[in-house]
XYZ file of C-alpha atoms in Angstrom:
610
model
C 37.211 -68.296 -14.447
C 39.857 -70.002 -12.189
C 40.838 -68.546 -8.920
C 43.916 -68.885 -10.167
C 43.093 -65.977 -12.899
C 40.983 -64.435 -10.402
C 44.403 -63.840 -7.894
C 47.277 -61.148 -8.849
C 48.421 -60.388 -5.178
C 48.609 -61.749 -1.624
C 45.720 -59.322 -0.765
C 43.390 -61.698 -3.345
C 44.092 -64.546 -1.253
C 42.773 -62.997 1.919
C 39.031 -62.961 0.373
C 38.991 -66.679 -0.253
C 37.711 -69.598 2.278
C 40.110 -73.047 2.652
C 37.793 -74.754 0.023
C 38.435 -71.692 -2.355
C 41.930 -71.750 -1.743
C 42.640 -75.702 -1.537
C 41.684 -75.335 -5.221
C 43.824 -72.116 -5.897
C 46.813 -75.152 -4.893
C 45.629 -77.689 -7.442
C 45.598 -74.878 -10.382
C 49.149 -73.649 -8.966
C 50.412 -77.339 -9.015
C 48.976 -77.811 -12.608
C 50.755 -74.786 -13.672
C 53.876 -75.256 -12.110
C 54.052 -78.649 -13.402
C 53.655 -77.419 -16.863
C 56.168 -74.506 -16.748
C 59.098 -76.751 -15.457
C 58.509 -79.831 -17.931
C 59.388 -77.062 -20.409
C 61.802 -75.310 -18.601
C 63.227 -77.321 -16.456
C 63.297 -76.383 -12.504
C 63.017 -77.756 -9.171
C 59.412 -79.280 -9.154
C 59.533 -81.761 -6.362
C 60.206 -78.896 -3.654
C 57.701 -76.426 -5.175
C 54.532 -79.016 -4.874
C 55.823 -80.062 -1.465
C 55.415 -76.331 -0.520
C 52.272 -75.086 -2.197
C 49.729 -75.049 0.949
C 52.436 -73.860 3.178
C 52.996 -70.599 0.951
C 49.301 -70.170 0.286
C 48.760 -70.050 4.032
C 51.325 -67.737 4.856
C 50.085 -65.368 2.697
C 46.456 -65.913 4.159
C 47.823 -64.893 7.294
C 50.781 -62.407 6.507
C 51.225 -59.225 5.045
C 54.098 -59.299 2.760
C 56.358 -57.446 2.663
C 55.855 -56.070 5.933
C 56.002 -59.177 7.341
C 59.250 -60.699 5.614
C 59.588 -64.358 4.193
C 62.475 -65.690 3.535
C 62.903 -68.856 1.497
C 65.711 -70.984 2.632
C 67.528 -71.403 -1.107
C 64.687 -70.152 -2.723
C 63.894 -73.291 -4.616
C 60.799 -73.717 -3.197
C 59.508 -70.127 -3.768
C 57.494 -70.876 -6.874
C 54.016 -70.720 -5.653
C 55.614 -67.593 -3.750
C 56.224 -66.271 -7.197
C 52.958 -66.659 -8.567
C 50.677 -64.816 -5.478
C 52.931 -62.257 -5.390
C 52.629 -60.733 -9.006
C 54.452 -62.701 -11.200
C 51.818 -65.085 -12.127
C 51.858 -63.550 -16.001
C 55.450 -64.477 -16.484
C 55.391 -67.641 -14.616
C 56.192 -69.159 -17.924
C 59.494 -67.711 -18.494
C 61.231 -69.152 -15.370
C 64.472 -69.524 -15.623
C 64.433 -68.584 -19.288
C 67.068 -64.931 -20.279
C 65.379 -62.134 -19.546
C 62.412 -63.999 -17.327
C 62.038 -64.791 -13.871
C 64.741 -66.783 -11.604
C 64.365 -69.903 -10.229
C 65.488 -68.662 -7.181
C 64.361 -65.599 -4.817
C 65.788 -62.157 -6.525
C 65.470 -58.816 -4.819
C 66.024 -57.359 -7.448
C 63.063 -59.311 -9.078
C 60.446 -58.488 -6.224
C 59.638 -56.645 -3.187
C 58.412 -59.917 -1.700
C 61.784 -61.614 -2.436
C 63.241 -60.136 1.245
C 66.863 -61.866 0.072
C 68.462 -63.223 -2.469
C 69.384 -67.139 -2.296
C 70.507 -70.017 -3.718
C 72.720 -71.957 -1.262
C 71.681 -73.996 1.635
C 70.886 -72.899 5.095
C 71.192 -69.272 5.251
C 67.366 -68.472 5.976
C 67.683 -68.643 9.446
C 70.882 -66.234 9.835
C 69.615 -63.631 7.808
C 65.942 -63.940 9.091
C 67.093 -63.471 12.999
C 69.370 -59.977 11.329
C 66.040 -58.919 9.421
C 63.741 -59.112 13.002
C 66.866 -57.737 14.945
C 66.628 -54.857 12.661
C 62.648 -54.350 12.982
C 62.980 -54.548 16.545
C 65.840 -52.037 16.783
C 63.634 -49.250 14.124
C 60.710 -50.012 16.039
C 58.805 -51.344 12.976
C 56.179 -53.585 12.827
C 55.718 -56.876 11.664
C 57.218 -60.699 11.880
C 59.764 -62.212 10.002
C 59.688 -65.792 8.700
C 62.224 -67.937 7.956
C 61.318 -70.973 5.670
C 63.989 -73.771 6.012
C 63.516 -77.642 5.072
C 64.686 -80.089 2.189
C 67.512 -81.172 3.976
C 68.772 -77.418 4.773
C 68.833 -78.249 8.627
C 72.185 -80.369 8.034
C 73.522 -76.977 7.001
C 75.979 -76.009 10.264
C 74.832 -72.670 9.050
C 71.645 -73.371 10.824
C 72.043 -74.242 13.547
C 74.817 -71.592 14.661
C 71.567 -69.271 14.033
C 69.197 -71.144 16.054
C 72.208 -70.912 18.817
C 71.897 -66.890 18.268
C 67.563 -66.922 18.692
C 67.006 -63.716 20.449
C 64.032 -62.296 18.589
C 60.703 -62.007 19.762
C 59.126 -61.290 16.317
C 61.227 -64.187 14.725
C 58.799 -67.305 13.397
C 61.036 -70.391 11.841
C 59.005 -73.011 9.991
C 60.792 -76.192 9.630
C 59.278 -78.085 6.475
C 60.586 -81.299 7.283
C 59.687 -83.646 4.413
C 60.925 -86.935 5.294
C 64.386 -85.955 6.854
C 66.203 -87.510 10.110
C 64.209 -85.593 12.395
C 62.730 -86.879 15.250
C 59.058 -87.399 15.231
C 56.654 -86.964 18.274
C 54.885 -90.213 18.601
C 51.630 -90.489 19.930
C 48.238 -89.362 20.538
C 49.221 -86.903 23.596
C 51.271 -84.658 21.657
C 49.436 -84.888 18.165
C 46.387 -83.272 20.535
C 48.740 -81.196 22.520
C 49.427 -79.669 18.998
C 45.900 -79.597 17.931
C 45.148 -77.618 21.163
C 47.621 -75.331 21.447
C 47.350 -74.406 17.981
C 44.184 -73.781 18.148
C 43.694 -69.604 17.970
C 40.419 -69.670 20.176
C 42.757 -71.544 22.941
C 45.557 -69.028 21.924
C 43.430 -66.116 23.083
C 41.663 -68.051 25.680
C 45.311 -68.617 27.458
C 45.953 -65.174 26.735
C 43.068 -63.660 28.639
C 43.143 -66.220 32.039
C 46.697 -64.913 31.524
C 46.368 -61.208 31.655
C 43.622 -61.363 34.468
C 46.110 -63.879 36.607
C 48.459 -61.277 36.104
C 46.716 -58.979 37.889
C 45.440 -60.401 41.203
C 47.104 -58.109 43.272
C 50.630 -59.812 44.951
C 50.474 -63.158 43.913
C 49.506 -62.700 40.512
C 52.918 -62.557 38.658
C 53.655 -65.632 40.726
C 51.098 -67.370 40.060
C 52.015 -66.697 35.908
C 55.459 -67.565 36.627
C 54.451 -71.007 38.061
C 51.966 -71.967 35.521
C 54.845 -71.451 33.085
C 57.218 -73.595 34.452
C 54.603 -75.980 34.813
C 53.494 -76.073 30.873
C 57.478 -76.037 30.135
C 57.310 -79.543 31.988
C 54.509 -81.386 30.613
C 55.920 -80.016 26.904
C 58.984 -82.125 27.744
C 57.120 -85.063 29.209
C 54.964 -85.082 26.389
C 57.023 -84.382 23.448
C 59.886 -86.325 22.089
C 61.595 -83.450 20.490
C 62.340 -80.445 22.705
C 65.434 -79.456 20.988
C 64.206 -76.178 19.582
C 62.566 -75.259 22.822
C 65.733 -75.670 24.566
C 67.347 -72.957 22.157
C 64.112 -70.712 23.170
C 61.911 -71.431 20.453
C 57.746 -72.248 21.341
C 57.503 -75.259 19.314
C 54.503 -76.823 17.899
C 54.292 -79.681 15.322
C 54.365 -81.404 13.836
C 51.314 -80.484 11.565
C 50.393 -81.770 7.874
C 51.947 -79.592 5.554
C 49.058 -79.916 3.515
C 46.067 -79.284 5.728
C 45.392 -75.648 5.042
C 42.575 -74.896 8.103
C 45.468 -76.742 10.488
C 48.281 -74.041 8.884
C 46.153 -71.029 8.691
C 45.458 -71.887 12.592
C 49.301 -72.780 13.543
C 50.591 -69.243 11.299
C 47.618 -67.095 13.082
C 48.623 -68.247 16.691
C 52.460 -67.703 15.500
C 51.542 -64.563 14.584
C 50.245 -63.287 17.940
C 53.023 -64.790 20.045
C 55.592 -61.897 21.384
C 58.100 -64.769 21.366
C 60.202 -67.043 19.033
C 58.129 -69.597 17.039
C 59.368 -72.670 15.643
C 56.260 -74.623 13.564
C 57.342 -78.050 12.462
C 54.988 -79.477 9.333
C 55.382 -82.449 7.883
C 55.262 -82.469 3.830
C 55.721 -84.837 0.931
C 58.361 -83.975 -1.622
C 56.490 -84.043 -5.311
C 52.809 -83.482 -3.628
C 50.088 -83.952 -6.492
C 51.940 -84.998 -9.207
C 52.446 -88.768 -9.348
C 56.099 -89.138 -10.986
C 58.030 -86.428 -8.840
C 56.025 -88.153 -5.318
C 58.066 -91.809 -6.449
C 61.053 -90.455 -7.402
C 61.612 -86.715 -5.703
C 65.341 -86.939 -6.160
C 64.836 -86.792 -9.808
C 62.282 -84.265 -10.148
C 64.698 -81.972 -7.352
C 66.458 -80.180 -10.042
C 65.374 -81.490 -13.328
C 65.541 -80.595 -16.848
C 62.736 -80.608 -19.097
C 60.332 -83.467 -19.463
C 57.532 -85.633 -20.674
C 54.443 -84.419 -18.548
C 52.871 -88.417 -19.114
C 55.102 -90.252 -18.589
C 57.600 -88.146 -16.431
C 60.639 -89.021 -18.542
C 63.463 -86.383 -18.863
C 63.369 -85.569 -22.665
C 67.028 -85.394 -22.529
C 69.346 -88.707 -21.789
C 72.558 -90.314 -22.025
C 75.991 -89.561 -20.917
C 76.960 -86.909 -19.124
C 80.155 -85.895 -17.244
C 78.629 -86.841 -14.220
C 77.584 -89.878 -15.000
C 80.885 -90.889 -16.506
C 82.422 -89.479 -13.197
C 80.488 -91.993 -11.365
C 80.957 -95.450 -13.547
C 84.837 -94.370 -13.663
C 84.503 -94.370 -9.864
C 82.835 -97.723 -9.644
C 85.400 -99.428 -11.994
C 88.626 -97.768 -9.679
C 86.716 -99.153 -6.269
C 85.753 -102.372 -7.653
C 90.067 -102.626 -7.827
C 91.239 -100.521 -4.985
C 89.553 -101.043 -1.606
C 91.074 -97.811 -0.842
C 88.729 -95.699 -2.964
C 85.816 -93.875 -0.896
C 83.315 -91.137 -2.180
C 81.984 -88.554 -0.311
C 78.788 -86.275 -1.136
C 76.939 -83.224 0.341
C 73.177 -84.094 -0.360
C 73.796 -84.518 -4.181
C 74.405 -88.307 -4.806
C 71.639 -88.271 -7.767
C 73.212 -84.746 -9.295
C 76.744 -85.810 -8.601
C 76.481 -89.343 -10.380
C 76.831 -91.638 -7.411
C 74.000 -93.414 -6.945
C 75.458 -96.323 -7.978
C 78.594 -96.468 -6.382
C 76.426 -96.243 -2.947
C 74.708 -99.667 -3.767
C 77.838 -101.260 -4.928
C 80.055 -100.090 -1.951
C 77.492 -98.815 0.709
C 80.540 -99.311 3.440
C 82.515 -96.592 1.791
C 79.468 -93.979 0.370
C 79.348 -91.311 2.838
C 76.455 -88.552 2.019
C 77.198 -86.166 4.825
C 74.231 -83.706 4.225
C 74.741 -80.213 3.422
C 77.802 -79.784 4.753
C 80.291 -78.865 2.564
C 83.341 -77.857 4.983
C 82.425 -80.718 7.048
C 82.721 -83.056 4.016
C 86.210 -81.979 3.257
C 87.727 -82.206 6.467
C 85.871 -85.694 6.912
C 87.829 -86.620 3.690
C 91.402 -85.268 5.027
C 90.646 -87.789 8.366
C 89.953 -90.595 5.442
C 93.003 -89.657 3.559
C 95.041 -89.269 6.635
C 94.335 -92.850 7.741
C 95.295 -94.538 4.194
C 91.695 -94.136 2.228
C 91.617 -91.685 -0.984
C 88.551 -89.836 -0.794
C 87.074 -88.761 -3.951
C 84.293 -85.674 -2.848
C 82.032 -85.062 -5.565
C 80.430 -81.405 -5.207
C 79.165 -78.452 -7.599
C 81.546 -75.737 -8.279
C 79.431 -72.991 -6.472
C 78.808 -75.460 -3.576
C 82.550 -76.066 -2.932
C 83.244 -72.327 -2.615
C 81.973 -72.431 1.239
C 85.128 -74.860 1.677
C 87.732 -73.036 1.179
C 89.181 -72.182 4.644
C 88.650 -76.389 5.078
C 90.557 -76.756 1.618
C 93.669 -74.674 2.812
C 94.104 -75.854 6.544
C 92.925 -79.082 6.762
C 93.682 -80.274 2.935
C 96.702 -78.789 1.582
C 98.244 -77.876 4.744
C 98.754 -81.257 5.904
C 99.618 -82.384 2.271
C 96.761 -84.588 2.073
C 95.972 -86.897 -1.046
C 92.218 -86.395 -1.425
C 90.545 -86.110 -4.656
C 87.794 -83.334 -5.382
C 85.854 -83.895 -8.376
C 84.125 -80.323 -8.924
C 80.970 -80.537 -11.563
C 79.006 -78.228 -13.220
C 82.381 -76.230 -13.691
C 82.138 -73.032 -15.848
C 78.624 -71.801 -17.167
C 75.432 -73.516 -16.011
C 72.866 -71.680 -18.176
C 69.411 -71.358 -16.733
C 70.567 -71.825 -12.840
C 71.590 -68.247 -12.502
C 73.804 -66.161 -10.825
C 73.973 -68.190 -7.660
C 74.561 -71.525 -9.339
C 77.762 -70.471 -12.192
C 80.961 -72.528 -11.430
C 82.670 -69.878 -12.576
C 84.860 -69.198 -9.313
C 86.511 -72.386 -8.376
C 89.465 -72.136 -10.849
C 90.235 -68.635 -8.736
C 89.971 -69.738 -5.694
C 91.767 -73.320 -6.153
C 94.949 -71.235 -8.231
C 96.020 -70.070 -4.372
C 95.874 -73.059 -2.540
C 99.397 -74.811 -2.679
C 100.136 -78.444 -2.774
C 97.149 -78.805 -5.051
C 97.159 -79.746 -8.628
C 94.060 -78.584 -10.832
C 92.861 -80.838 -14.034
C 90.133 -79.814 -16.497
C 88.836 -82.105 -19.111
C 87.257 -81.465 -22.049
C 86.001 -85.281 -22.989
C 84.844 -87.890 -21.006
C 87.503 -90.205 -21.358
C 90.132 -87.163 -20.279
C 87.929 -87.511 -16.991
C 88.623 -90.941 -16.518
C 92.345 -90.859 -17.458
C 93.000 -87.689 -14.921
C 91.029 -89.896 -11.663
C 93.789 -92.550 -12.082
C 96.280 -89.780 -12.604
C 94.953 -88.654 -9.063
C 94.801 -91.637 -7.729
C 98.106 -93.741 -8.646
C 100.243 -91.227 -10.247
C 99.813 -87.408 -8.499
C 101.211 -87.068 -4.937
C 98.827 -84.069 -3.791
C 95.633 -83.243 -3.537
C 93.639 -83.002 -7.118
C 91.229 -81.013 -8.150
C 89.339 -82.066 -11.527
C 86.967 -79.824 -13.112
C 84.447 -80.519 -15.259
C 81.152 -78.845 -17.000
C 76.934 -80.067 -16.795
C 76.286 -82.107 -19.077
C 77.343 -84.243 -22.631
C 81.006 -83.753 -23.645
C 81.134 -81.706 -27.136
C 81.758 -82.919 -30.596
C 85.519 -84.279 -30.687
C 87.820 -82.977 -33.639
C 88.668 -86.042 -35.951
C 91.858 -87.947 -34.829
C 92.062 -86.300 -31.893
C 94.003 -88.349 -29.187
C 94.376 -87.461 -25.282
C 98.156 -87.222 -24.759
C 98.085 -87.568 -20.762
C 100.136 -85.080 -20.564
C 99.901 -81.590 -18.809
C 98.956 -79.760 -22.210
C 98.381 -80.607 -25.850
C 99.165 -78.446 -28.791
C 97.652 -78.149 -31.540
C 98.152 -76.531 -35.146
C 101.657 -74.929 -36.632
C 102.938 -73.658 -34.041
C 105.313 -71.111 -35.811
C 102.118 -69.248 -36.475
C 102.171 -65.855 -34.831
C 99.135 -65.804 -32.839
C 98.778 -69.032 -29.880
C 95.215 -69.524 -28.195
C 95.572 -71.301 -25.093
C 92.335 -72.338 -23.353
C 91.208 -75.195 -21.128
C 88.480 -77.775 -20.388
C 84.969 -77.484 -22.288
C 86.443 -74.040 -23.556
C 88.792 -76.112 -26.017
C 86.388 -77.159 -27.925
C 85.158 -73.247 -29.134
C 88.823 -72.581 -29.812
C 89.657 -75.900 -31.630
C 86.859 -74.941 -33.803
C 87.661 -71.461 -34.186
C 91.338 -72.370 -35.685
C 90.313 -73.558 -39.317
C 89.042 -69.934 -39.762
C 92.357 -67.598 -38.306
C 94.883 -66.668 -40.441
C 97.452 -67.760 -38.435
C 97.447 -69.132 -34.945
C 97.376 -72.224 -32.959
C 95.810 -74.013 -29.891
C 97.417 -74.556 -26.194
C 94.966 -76.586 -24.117
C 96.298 -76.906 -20.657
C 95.545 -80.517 -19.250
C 96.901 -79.167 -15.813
C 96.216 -75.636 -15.241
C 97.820 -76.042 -11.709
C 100.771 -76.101 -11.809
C 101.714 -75.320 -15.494
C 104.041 -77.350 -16.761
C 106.579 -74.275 -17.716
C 107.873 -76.682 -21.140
C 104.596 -75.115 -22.544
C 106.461 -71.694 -22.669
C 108.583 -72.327 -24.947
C 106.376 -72.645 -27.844
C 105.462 -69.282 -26.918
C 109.290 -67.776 -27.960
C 107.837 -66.688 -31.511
C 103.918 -65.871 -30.911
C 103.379 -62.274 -31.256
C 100.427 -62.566 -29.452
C 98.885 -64.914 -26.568
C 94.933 -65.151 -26.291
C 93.766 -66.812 -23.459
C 90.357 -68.070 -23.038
C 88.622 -69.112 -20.720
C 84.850 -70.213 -19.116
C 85.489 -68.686 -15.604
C 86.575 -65.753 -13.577
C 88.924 -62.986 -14.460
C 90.325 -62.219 -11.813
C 92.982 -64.717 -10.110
C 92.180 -66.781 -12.902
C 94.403 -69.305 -14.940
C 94.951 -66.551 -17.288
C 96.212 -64.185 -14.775
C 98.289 -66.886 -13.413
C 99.566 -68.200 -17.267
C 100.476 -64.069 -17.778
C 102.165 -64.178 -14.692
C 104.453 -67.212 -15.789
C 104.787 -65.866 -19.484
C 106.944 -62.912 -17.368
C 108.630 -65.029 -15.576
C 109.857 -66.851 -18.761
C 110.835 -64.365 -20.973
C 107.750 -64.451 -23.222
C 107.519 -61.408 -24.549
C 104.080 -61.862 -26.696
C 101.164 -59.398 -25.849
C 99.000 -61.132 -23.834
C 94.580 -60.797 -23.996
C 92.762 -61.844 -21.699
C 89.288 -63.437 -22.187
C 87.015 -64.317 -19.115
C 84.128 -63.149 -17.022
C 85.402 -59.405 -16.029
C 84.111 -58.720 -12.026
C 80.159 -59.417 -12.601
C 77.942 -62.070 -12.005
C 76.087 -64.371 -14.981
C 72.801 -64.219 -15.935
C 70.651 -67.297 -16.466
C 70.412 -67.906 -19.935
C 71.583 -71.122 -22.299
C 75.247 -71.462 -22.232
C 75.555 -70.823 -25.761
C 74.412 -67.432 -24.802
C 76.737 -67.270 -22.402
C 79.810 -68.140 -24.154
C 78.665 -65.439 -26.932
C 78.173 -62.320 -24.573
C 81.748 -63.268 -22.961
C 83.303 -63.611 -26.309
C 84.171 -67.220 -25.252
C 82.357 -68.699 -28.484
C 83.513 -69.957 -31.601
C 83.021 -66.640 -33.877
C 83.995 -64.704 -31.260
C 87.007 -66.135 -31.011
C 87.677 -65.784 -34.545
C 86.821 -62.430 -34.741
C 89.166 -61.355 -31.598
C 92.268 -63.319 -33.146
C 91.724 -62.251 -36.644
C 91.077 -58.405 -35.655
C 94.445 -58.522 -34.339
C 97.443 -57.434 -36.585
């Protein structure tokens, strides 16, 4: 029996010793490794974390001592010690577990995550909150994989006032800076030690009372530790923001964890740990290449190849990009941590001068574009729907307010399937509808994409926004033709009933029109602004159905209704979108069918309709 079998809750872990538990990590690995190359997932994180979350919850008691993941995509081995070992196997799958911390999944998931650097924030409100019930217990914050470029951060670490507040900082290769030398790797060693720990603690208490001078004499030897800290150690950032720092420590040297988490425990002060990691621990492929195996789909456990390959819309997004610079000297791109995902890679070899990866900083990266466009560049800032939804105060004031020309190339637009509610690009189309002097594309083919960047580039006098979905374009009708202009039509358009849709969302509605009675297709090139010529094919359509892969509410449809009013149309008007809920992981297809946003759906809507 493994002691993998042999463990259904943190309190199992508790009973083993490190050699016990160093091979409860190689079974978690070998499972977790097997679950994503079938379900896809973020691997490289997970086996980068596994002896860090095994000794937590050696020394913890969760949930009364709260962990919170930063993102939650390294919370897989969490996952498995903390009951949901059995159904490890349907991660990320509908109806199974997220890929991400749930509360809803959990009483060990203390929050709910997805996006970057919020760990620290919400840990520091979860300790304030102990401390002010007079509860019990510690609260760790988990933060690493490049979430410490998050500004989020570090306005936390600004607002440290918790004593029962531990941060551990799993820094696995990022700009940090190390402490060098043999003096403070044995400074670390001895302070971390828990037999020094309550050693100090004891000379402590009994200096502390030697009657007059004692306090003094505590007070002194204080100040006098503080110093040799900052002699001795490079880094002294975090104890400058009030933090007791120690690291950094291999992340994957249980006995040196268990000891750094016990003597973090017993502290009545802020802790910062610092451990050092590698991305992709224990599994060959995702160690060489841990940008691929971040986020990755499903794939061959032997050789480590994705099973799925070819073009996608991001990877057309980032040849198209390469061809315009390779012409215009102009042309820069920007990304927030997600060259691989986004499709640049390339583009930074070719033109390393004008690749700027600004880290997780998504408002910064779109005011850093506005300085590039205001000085004669066009930036082109290539970011995931739900990512570019913490920009939006940066969009308004520092974009469209100054009339800037800078291009925002949105991906993994509309439904994302297995990512879950945290990851659906279902929002941007809302949001981007009430931001003026800002024009809004959506392709449905890749070579729509590349036809709308030089539309944003030579042609469009405003910022652009183009929107596009994850993943391979879909099956294009026979002799169909991009027209380059706002919107297309399709079908006779005396019929009484008109669907207008746009982007990816065409292709369900194209599909759907061999099998309505009597109806025709709008797609809207430009759904911002809406070129109002479109209305008047509308002067005969009894009714309008609009469709579409995104938010209800302050949605293109709402806007298109709002415009059909304004120009006499006087067609009933149905509306077909996600209605004031968040989406589920499960496969798109899925997706598209519970929204009615599918092909027979679609049919059935139209035709149901007298």
């Amino acid at each position: 029996m493994s002691y993998l079998d042999w463990v259904n809750s943190p309190k199992d872990i508790k009973k083993l010793n490190l050699d016990e538990l160093g091979e409860l990590c190689d079974e978690i690995r070998k499972l977790m490794v097997k679950v994503v190359s079938e379900n896809g997932g973020h691997l490289a994180s997970n086996l980068g974390a596994v002896e860090l979350t095994v000794a937590l919850h050696k020394v913890f008691n969760s949930p009364n001592d709260q962990i919170v993941f930063d993102v939650g995509h390294q919370s897989y081995t969490h996952k498995i010690l903390t009951g949901r070992k059995d159904n490890f196997a349907t991660l990320r799958t509908e109806g199974g577990i997220s890929g991400f911390t749930r509360r809803d999944e959990s009483e060990h998931d203390i929050f709910s995550s997805g996006h970057s650097s919020t760990s620290i924030s919400s840990a520091i409100g979860l300790a304030k909150a102990k401390s002010l019930k007079g509860e019990k217990g510690k609260v760790i914050a988990v933060i690493g994989d490049g979430a410490l470029t998050g500004g989020l951060a570090y306005e936390a670490l600004n607002n440290n006032e918790c004593s029962n507040l531990i941060v551990i900082l799993n820094d696995n290769n990022m700009s940090i800076s190390p402490n060098v030398g043999s003096m403070a790797k044995n400074l670390t060693n001895i302070r971390t030690s828990p037999k020094y720990f309550t050693f100090k603690s004891k000379i402590t208490r009994f200096i502390a009372k030697v009657p007059k001078i004692g306090s003094h004499i505590t007070r002194s030897i204080t100040a006098i530790n503080q110093k040799i800290r900052k002699r001795v150690y490079k880094n002294t950032f975090f104890e400058d923001l009030g933090f007791r720092y120690y690291g950094p420590i291999d992340g994957h040297n249980l006995e040196d964890l268990i000891d750094a988490l016990t003597v973090a425990k017993a502290h009545s002060h802020a802790v910062l740990i610092h451990i050092n990691t590698v991305k992709g621990k224990g599994y060959e492929f995702a160690e060489k290449d841990p940008s691929l195996f971040h986020g990755i789909g499903k794939f061959n456990i032997e050789t480590g190849e994705p099973i799925s390959s070819g073009d996608t819309f991001s990877s057309v997004f980032g040849k198209s990009l390469v061809g315009f610079a390779q012409k215009d000297s102009r042309i820069c791109a920007v990304t927030a941590a997600m060259a691989t995902g986004t499709g640049l890679v390339d583009f930074s070899k070719k033109f390393p001068s004008r690749f700027f990866d600004v880290g997780i900083a998504e408002q910064h990266a779109v005011t850093f574009s506005a300085g590039l466009a205001r000085n004669g560049m066009v930036p082109f800032f290539a970011v995931y729907s739900t990512f570019l939804q913490r920009s939006y105060d940066q969009l308004v004031h520092d974009i469209a307010m100054q009339n800037l020309k800078a291009v925002f190339c949105i991906d993994r637009a509309g439904f994302v399937g297995e990512d879950g509610e945290s990851h659906q690009g279902i929002y941007d189309t809302a949001f981007l509808m009430s931001i003026p002097n800002l024009a809004v594309y959506a392709p449905a083919y890749f070579d729509e994409l590349s036809s709308m960047m030089f539309q944003a580039i030579y042609k469009d006098t405003t910022a652009v926004a183009i929107r596009y979905p994850r993943g391979k374009e879909c099956e294009k009708p026979e002799g169909y033709e991009y027209n380059k202009e706002a919107f297309s039509v399709f079908g006779n358009t005396d019929a009484k009933n008109c669907i207008v849709t746009y982007g990816r969302e065409f292709c369900q509605c194209y599909s759907a029109l061999n099998s309505l009675d009597s109806a025709f297709v709008i797609k809207l090139n430009r759904i911002k602004p809406v070129d109002e010529a479109v209305f008047d094919y509308l002067k005969n359509a009894k009714n309008v159905f609009f469709f579409e892969e995104g938010i209800k509410s302050g949605g293109a449809g709402e806007h298109f209704a709002a415009l059909m009013n304004k120009n006499g149309v006087t067609a009933t008007f149905r509306h077909y979108a996600v209605d004031d809920g968040f989406v589920k992981q499960a496969p798109v297809s899925t997706q598209l069918k519970k929204y009615h946003l599918d092909t027979e759906s679609i049919v059935n809507e139209v035709n149901s309709v007298e």
